[in-house]
PDB file of C-alpha atoms and ligand atoms in Angstrom:
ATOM      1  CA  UNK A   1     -99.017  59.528  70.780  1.00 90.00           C
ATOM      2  CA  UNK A   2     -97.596  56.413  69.832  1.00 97.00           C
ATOM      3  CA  UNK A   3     -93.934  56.199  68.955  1.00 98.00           C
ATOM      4  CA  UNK A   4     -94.346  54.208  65.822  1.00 98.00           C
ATOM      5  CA  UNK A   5     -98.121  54.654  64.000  1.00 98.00           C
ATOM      6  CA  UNK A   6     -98.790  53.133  60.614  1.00 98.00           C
ATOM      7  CA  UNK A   7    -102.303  53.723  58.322  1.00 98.00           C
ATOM      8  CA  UNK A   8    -102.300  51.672  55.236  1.00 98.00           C
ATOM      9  CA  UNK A   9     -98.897  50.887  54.725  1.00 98.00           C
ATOM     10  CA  UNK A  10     -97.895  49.480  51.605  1.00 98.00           C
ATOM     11  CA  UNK A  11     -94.864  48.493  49.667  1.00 98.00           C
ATOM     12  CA  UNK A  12     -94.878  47.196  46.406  1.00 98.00           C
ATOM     13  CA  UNK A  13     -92.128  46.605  44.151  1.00 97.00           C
ATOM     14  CA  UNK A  14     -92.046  46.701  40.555  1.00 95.00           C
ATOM     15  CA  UNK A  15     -90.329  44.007  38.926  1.00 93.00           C
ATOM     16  CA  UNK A  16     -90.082  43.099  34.646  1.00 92.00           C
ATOM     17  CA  UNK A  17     -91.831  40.071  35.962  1.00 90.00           C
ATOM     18  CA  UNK A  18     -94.789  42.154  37.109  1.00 94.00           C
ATOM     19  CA  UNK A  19     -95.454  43.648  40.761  1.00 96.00           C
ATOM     20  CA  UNK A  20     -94.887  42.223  44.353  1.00 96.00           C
ATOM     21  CA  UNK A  21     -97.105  43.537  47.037  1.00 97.00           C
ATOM     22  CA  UNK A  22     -95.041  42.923  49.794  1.00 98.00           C
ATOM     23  CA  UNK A  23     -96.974  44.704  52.132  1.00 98.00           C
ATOM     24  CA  UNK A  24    -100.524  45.560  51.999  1.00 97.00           C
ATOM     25  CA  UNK A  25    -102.891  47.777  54.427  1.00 97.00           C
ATOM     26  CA  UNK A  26    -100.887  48.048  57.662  1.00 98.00           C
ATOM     27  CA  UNK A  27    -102.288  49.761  60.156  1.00 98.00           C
ATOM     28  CA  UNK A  28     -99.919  49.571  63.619  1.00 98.00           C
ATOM     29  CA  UNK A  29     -98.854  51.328  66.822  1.00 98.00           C
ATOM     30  CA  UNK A  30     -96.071  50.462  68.474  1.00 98.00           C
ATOM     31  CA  UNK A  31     -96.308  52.799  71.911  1.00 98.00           C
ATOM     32  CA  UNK A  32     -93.050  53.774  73.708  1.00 98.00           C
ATOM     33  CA  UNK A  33     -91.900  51.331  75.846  1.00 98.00           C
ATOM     34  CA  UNK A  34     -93.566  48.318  73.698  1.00 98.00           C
ATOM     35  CA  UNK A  35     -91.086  44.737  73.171  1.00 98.00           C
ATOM     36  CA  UNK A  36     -92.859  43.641  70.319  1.00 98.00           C
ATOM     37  CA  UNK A  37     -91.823  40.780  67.920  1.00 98.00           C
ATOM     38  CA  UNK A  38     -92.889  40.793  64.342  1.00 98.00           C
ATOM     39  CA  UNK A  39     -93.012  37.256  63.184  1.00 98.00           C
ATOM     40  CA  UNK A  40     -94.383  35.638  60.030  1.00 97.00           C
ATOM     41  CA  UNK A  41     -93.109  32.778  57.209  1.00 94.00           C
ATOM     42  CA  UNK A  42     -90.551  33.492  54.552  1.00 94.00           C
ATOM     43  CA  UNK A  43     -91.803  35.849  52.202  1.00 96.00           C
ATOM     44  CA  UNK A  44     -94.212  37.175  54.511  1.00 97.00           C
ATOM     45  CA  UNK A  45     -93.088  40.586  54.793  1.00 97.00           C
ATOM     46  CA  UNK A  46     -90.697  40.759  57.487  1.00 97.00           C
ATOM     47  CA  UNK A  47     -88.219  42.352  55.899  1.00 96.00           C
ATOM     48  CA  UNK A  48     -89.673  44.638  53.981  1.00 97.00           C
ATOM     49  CA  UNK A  49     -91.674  46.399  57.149  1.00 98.00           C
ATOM     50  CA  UNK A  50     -88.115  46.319  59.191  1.00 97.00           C
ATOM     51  CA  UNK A  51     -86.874  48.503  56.155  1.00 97.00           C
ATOM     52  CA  UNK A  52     -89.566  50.776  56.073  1.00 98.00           C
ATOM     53  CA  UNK A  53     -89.586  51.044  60.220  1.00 98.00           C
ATOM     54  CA  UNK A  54     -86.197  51.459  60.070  1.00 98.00           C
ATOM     55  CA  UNK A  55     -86.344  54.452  57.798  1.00 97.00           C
ATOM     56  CA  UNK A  56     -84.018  53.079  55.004  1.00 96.00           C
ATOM     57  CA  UNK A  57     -86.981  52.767  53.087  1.00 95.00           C
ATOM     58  CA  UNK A  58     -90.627  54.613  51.722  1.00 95.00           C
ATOM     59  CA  UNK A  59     -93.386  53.437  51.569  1.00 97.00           C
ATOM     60  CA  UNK A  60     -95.127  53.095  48.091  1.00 97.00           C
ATOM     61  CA  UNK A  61     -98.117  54.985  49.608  1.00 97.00           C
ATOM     62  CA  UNK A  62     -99.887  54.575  53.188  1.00 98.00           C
ATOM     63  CA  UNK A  63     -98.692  57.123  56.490  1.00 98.00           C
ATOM     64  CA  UNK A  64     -96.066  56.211  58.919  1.00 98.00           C
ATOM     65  CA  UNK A  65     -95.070  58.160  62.022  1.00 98.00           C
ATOM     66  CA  UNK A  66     -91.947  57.997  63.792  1.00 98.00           C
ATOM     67  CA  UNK A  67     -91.991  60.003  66.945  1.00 97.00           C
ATOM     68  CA  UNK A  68     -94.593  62.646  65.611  1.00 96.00           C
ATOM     69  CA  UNK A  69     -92.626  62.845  61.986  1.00 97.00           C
ATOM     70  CA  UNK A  70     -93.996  61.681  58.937  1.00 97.00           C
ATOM     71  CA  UNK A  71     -91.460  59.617  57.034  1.00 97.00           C
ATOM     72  CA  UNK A  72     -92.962  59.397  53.797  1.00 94.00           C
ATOM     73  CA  UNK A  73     -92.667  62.981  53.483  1.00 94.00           C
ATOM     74  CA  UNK A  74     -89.197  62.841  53.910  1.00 96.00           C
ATOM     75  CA  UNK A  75     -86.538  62.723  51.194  1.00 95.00           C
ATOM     76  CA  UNK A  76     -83.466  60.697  51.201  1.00 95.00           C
ATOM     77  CA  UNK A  77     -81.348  62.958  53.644  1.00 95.00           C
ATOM     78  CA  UNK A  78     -84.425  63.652  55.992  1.00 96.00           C
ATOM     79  CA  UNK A  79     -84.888  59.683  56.225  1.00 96.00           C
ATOM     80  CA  UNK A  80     -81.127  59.240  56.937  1.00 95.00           C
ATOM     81  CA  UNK A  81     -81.481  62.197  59.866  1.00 94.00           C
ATOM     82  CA  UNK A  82     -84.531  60.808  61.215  1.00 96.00           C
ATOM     83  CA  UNK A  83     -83.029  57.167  61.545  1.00 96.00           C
ATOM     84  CA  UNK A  84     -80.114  58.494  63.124  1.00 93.00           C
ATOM     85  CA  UNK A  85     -81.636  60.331  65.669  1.00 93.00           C
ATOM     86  CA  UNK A  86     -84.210  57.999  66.800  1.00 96.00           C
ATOM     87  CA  UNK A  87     -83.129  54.229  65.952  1.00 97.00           C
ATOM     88  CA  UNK A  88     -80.375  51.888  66.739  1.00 97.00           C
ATOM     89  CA  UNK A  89     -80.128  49.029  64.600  1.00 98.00           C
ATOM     90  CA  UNK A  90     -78.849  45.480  65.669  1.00 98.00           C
ATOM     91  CA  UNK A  91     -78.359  42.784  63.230  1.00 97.00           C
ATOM     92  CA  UNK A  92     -77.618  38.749  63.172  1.00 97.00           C
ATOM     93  CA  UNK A  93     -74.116  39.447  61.896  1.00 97.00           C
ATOM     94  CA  UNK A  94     -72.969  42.000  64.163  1.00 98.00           C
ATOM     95  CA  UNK A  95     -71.680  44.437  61.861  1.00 97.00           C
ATOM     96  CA  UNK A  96     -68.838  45.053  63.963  1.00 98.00           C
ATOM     97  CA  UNK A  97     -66.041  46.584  62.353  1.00 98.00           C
ATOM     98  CA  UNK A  98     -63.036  43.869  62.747  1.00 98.00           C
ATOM     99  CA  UNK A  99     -59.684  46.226  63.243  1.00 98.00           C
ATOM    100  CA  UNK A 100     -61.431  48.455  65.981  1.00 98.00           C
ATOM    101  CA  UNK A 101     -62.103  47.738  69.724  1.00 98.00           C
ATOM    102  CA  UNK A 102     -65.113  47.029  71.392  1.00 98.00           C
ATOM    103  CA  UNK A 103     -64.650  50.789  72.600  1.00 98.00           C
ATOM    104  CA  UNK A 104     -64.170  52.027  69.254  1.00 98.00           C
ATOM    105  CA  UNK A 105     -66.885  50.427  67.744  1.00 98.00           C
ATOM    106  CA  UNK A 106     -69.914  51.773  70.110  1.00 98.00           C
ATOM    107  CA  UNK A 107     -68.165  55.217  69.435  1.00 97.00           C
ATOM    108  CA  UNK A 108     -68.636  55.104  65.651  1.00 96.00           C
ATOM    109  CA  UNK A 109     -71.969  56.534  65.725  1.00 94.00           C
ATOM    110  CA  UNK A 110     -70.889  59.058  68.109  1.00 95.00           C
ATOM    111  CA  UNK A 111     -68.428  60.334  65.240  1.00 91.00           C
ATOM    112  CA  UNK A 112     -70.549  60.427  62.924  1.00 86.00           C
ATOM    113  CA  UNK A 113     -72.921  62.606  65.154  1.00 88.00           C
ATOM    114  CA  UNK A 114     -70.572  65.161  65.862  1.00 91.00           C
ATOM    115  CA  UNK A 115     -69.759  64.337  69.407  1.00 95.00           C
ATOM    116  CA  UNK A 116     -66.251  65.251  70.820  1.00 97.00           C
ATOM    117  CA  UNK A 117     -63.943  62.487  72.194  1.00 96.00           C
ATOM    118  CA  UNK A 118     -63.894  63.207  75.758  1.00 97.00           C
ATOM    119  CA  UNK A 119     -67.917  62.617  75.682  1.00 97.00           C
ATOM    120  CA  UNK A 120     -67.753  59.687  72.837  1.00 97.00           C
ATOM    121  CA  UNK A 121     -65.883  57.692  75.338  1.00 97.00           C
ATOM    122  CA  UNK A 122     -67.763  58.765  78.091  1.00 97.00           C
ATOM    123  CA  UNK A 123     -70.750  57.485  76.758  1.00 97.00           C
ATOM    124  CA  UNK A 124     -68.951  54.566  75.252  1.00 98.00           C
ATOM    125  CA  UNK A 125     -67.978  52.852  78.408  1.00 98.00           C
ATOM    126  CA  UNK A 126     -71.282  53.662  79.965  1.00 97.00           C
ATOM    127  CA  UNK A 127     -72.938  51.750  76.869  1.00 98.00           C
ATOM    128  CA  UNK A 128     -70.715  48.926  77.037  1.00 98.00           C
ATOM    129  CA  UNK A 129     -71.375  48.882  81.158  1.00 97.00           C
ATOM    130  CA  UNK A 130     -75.067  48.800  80.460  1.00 96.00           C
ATOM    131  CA  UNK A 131     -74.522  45.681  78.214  1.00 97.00           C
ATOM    132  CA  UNK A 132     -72.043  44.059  80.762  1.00 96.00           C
ATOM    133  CA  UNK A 133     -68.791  44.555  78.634  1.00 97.00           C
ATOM    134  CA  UNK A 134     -66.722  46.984  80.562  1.00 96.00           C
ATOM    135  CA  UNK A 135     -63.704  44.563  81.320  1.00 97.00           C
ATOM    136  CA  UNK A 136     -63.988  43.585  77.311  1.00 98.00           C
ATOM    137  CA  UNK A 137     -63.389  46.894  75.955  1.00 98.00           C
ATOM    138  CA  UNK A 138     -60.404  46.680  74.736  1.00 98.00           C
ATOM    139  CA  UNK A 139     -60.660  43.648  73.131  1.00 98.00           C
ATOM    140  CA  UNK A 140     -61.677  43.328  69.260  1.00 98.00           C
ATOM    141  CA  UNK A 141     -64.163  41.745  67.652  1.00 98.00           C
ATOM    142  CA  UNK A 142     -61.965  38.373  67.132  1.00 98.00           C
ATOM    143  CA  UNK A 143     -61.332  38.293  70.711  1.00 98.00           C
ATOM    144  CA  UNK A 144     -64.819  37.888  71.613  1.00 98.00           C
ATOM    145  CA  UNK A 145     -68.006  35.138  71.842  1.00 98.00           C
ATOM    146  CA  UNK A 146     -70.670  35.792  69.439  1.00 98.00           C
ATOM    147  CA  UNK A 147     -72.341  36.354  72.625  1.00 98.00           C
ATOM    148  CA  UNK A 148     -70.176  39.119  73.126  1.00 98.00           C
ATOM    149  CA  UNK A 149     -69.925  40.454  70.045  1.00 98.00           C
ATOM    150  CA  UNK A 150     -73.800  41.146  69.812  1.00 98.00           C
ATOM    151  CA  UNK A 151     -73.426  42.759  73.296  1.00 98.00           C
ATOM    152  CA  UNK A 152     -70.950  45.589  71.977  1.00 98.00           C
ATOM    153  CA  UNK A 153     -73.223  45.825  68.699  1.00 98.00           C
ATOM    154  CA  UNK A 154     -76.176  46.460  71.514  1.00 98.00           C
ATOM    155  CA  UNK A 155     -74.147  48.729  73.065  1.00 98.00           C
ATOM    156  CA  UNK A 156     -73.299  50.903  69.719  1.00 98.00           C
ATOM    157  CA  UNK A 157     -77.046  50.402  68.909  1.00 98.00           C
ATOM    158  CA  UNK A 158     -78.019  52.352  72.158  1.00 97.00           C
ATOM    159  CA  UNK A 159     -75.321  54.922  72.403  1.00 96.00           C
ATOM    160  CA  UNK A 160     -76.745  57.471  70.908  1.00 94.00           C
ATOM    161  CA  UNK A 161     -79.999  57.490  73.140  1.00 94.00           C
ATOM    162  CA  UNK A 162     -82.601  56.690  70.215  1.00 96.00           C
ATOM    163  CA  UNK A 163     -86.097  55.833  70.962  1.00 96.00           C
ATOM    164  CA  UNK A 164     -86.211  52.503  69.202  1.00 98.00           C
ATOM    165  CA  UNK A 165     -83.789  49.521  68.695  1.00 98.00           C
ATOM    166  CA  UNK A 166     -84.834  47.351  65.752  1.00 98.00           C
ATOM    167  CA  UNK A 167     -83.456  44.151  65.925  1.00 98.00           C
ATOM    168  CA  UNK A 168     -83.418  41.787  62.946  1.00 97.00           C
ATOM    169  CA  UNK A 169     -82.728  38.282  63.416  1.00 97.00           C
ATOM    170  CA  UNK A 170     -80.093  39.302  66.503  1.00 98.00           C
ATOM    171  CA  UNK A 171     -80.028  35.678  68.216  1.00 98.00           C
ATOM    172  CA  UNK A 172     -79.612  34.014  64.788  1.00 97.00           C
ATOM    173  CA  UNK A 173     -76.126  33.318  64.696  1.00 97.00           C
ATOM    174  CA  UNK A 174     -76.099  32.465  68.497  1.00 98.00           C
ATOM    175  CA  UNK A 175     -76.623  28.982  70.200  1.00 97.00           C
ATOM    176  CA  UNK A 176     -79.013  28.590  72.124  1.00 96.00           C
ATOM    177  CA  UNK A 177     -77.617  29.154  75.836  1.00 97.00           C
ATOM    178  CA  UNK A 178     -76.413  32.749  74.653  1.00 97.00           C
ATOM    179  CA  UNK A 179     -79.575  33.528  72.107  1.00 98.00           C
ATOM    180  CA  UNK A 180     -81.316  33.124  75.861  1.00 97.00           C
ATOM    181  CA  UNK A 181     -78.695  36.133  77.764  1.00 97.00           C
ATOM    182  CA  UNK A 182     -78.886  38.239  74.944  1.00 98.00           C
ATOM    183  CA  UNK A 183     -83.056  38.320  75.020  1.00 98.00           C
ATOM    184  CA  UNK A 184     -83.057  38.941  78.533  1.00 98.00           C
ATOM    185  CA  UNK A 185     -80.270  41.809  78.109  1.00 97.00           C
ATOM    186  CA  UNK A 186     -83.459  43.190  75.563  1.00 98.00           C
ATOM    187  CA  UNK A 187     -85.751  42.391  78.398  1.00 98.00           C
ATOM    188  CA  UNK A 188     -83.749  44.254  80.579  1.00 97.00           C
ATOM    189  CA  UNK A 189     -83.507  47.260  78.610  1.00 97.00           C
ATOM    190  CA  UNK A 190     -86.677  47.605  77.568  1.00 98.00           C
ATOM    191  CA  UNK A 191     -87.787  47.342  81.814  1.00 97.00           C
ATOM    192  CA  UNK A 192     -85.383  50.384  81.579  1.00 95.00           C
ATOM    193  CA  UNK A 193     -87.875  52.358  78.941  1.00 95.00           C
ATOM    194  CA  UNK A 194     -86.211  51.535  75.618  1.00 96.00           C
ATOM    195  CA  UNK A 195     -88.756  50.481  72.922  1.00 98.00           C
ATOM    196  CA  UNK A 196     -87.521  47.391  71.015  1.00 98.00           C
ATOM    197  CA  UNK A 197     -89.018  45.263  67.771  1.00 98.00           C
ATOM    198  CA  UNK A 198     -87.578  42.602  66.708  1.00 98.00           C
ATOM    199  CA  UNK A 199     -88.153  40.683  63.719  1.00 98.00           C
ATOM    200  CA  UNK A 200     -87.674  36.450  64.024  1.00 97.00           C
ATOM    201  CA  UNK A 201     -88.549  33.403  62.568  1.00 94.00           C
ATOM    202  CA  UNK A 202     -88.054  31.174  65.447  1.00 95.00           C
ATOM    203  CA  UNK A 203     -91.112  31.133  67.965  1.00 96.00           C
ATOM    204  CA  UNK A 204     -88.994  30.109  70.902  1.00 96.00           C
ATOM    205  CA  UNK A 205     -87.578  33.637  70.769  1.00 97.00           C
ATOM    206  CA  UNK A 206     -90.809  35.408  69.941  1.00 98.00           C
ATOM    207  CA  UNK A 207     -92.234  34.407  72.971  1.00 98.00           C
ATOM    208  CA  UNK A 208     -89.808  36.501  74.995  1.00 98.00           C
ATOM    209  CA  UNK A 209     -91.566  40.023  73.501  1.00 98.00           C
ATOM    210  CA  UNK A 210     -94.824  41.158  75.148  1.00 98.00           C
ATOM    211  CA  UNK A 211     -96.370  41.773  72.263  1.00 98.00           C
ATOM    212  CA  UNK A 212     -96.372  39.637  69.156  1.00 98.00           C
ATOM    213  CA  UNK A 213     -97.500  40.875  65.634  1.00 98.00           C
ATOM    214  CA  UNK A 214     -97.665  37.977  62.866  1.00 98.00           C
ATOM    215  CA  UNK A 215     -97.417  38.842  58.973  1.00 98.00           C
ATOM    216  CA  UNK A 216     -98.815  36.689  56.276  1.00 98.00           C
ATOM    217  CA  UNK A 217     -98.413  37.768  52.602  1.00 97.00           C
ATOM    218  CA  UNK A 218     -97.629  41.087  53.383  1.00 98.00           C
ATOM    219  CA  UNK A 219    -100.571  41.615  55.782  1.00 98.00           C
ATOM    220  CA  UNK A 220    -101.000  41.631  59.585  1.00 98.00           C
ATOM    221  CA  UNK A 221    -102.812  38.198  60.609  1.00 98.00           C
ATOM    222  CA  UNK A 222    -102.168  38.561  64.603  1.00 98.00           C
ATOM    223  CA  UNK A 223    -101.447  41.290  66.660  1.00 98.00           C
ATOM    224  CA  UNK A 224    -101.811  40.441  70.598  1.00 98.00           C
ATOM    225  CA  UNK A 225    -100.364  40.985  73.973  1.00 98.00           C
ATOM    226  CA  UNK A 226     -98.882  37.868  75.890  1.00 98.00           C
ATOM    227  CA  UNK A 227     -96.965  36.936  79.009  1.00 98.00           C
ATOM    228  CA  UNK A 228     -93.275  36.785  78.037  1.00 98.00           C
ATOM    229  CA  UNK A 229     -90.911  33.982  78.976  1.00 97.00           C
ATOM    230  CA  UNK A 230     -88.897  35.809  81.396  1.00 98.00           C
ATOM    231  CA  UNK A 231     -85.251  35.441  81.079  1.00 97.00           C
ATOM    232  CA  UNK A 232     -83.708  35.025  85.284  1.00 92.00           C
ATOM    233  CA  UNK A 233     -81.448  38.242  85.578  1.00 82.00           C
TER     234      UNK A 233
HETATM  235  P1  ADP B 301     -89.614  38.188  54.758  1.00 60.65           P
HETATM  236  O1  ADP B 301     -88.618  39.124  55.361  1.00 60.65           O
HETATM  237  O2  ADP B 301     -90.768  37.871  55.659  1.00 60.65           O
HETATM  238  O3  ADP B 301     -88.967  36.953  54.209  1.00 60.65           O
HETATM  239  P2  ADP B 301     -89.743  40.095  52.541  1.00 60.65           P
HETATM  240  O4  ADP B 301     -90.190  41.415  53.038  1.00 60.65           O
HETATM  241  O5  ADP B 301     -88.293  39.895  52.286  1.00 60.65           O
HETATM  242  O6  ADP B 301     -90.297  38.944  53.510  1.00 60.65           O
HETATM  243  O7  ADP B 301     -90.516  39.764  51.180  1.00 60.65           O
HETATM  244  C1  ADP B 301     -91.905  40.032  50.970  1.00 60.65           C
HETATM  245  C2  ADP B 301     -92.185  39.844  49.482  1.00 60.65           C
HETATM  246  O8  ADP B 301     -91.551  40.884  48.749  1.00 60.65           O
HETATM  247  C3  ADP B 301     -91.642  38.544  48.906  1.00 60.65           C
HETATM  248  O9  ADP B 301     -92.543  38.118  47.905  1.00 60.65           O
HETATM  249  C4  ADP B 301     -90.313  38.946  48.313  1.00 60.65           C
HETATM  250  O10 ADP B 301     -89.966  38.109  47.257  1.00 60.65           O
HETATM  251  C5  ADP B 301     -90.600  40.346  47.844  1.00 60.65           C
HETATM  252  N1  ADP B 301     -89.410  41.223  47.896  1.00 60.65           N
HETATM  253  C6  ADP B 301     -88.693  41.562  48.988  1.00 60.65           C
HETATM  254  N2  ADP B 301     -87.701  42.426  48.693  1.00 60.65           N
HETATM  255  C7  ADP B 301     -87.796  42.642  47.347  1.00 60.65           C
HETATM  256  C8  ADP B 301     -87.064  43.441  46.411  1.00 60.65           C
HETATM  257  N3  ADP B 301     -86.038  44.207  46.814  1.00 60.65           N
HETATM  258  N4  ADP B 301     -87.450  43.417  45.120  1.00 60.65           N
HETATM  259  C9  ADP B 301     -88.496  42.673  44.733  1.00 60.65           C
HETATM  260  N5  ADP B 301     -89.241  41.903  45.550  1.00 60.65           N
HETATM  261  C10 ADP B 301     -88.893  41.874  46.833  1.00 60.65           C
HETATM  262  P1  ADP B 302     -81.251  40.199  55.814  1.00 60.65           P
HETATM  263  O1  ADP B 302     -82.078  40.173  57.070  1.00 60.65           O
HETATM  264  O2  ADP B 302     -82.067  40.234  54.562  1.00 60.65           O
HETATM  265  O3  ADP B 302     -80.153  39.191  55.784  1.00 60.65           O
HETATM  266  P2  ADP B 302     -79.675  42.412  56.911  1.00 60.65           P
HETATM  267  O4  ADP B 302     -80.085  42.010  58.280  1.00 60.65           O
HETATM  268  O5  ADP B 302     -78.229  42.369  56.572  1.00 60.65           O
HETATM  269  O6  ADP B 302     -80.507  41.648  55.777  1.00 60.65           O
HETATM  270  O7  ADP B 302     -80.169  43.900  56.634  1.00 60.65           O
HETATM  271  C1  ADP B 302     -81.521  44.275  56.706  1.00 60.65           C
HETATM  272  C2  ADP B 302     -81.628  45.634  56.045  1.00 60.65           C
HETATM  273  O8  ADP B 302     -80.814  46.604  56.723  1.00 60.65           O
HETATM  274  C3  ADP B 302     -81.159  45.637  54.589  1.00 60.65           C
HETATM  275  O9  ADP B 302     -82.028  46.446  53.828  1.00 60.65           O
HETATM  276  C4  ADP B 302     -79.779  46.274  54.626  1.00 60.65           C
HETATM  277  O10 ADP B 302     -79.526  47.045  53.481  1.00 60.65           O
HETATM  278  C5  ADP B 302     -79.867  47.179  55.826  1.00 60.65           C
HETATM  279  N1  ADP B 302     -78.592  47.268  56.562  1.00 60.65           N
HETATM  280  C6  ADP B 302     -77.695  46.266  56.714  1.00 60.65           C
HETATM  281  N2  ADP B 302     -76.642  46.678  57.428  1.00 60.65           N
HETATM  282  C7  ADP B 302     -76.870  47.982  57.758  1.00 60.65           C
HETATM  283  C8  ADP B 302     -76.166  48.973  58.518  1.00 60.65           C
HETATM  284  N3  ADP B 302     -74.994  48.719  59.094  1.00 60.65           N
HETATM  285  N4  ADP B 302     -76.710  50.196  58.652  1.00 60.65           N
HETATM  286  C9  ADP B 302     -77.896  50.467  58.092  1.00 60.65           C
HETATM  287  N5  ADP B 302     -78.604  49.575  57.359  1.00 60.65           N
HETATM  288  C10 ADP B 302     -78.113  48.353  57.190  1.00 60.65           C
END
């Protein structure tokens, strides 16, 4: 079973100027252990399938499957469970929260997930040792490269094991030289098992994925397997 299946997905929003479709008829798997990079002009969709992937949205009608559960059946609280469990989001900004640590950022999810201290920081340094951030820990957010800063928001991403990290944008407020580390830390974990989409506008970091799926007004136009531009470890 694929980890992410879509049949006909469709979102369309309703505006007093009339409808949008902003996405029409996709039909997608995404199987465990894919690197795939969703691509596609302004407009295009991008966003709008990230949302619905990343559970904080429905679709308007069409199926999705997120690890064998149906999300559209879901209402708001079984969406916000389900993306919990299973997804780790990373974003261009960071999202870090500025007064905390590095530590106590990756253990915010772990908080919110019930997990007692002695295993939230546990897990925490382990997380931040998979990303290469142990001797940063202490430092916050401030203290640290962008570079670094999107390490310990990879690290928070993946701390609570989940089956996909959705990545929008992530290298978009990096130059170039450290857009190129952080790709080949997704490269990296995704040769350890972790599923990962990411959603770009720039090419040059598309072609590190496997797998490259490009929108078009709200519909799939390409969807094909290629050699990635390794990143040296
Ligand atoms: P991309 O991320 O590729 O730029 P989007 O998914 O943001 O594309 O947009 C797809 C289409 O849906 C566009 O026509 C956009 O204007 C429209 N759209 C996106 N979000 C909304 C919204 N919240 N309300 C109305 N229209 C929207
Ligand atoms: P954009 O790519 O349009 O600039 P963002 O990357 O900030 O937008 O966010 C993409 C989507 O994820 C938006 O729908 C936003 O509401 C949602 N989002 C942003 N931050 C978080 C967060 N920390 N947790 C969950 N969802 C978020």
């Amino acid at each position: 079973m694929a980890l992410i299946e879509t049949r006909g997905l469709r979102r369309v929003y309703n505006l007093d100027a009339g409808r949008v479709v902003a996405l029409d008829h996709v039909d997608l798997d995404v199987e465990n252990g894919d690197f795939l990079a969703v691509m596609g002009p302004s407009g295009s969709g991008k966003s709008t399938f990230m949302n619905l992937v990343g559970c904080l949205d429905r679709p308007t009608s069409g199926h999705y499957s997120l690890g064998g559960t149906t999300v559209e059946r879901l209402d708001a609280n079984g969406l916000a469970h389900l993306r919990n469990r299973e997804i780790g989001f990373v974003f261009q900004q960071f999202n870090l929260l500025p007064r905390l640590d590095a530590l106590a950022n990756v253990e915010l999810p772990m908080i919110y997930a019930g997990i007692d201290r002695k295993h939230r920081r546990e897990r925490a340094i382990h997380a931040l040792e998979r990303v290469g951030l142990t001797d940063r820990a202490r430092h916050r957010p401030m203290q640290l490269s962008g570079g670094q800063q999107q390490r310990v928001a990879i690290a928070r991403a993946l701390v609570n094991n989940p089956s996909l990290l959705l990545a929008d944008e992530p290298t978009g407020a990096l130059d170039s030289k450290t857009a190129e580390e952080i790709l080949g830390l997704f490269q990296e974990l995704n040769r350890e098992g972790t599923t990962v989409v990411l959603v770009t506008h720039d090419a040059d970091v598309g072609r590190h994925a496997g797998r490259l799926v490009r929108f078009k007004d709200g519909r799939v136009t390409e969807d094909s397997r290629q050699t990635p531009v390794l990143v040296p470890l």
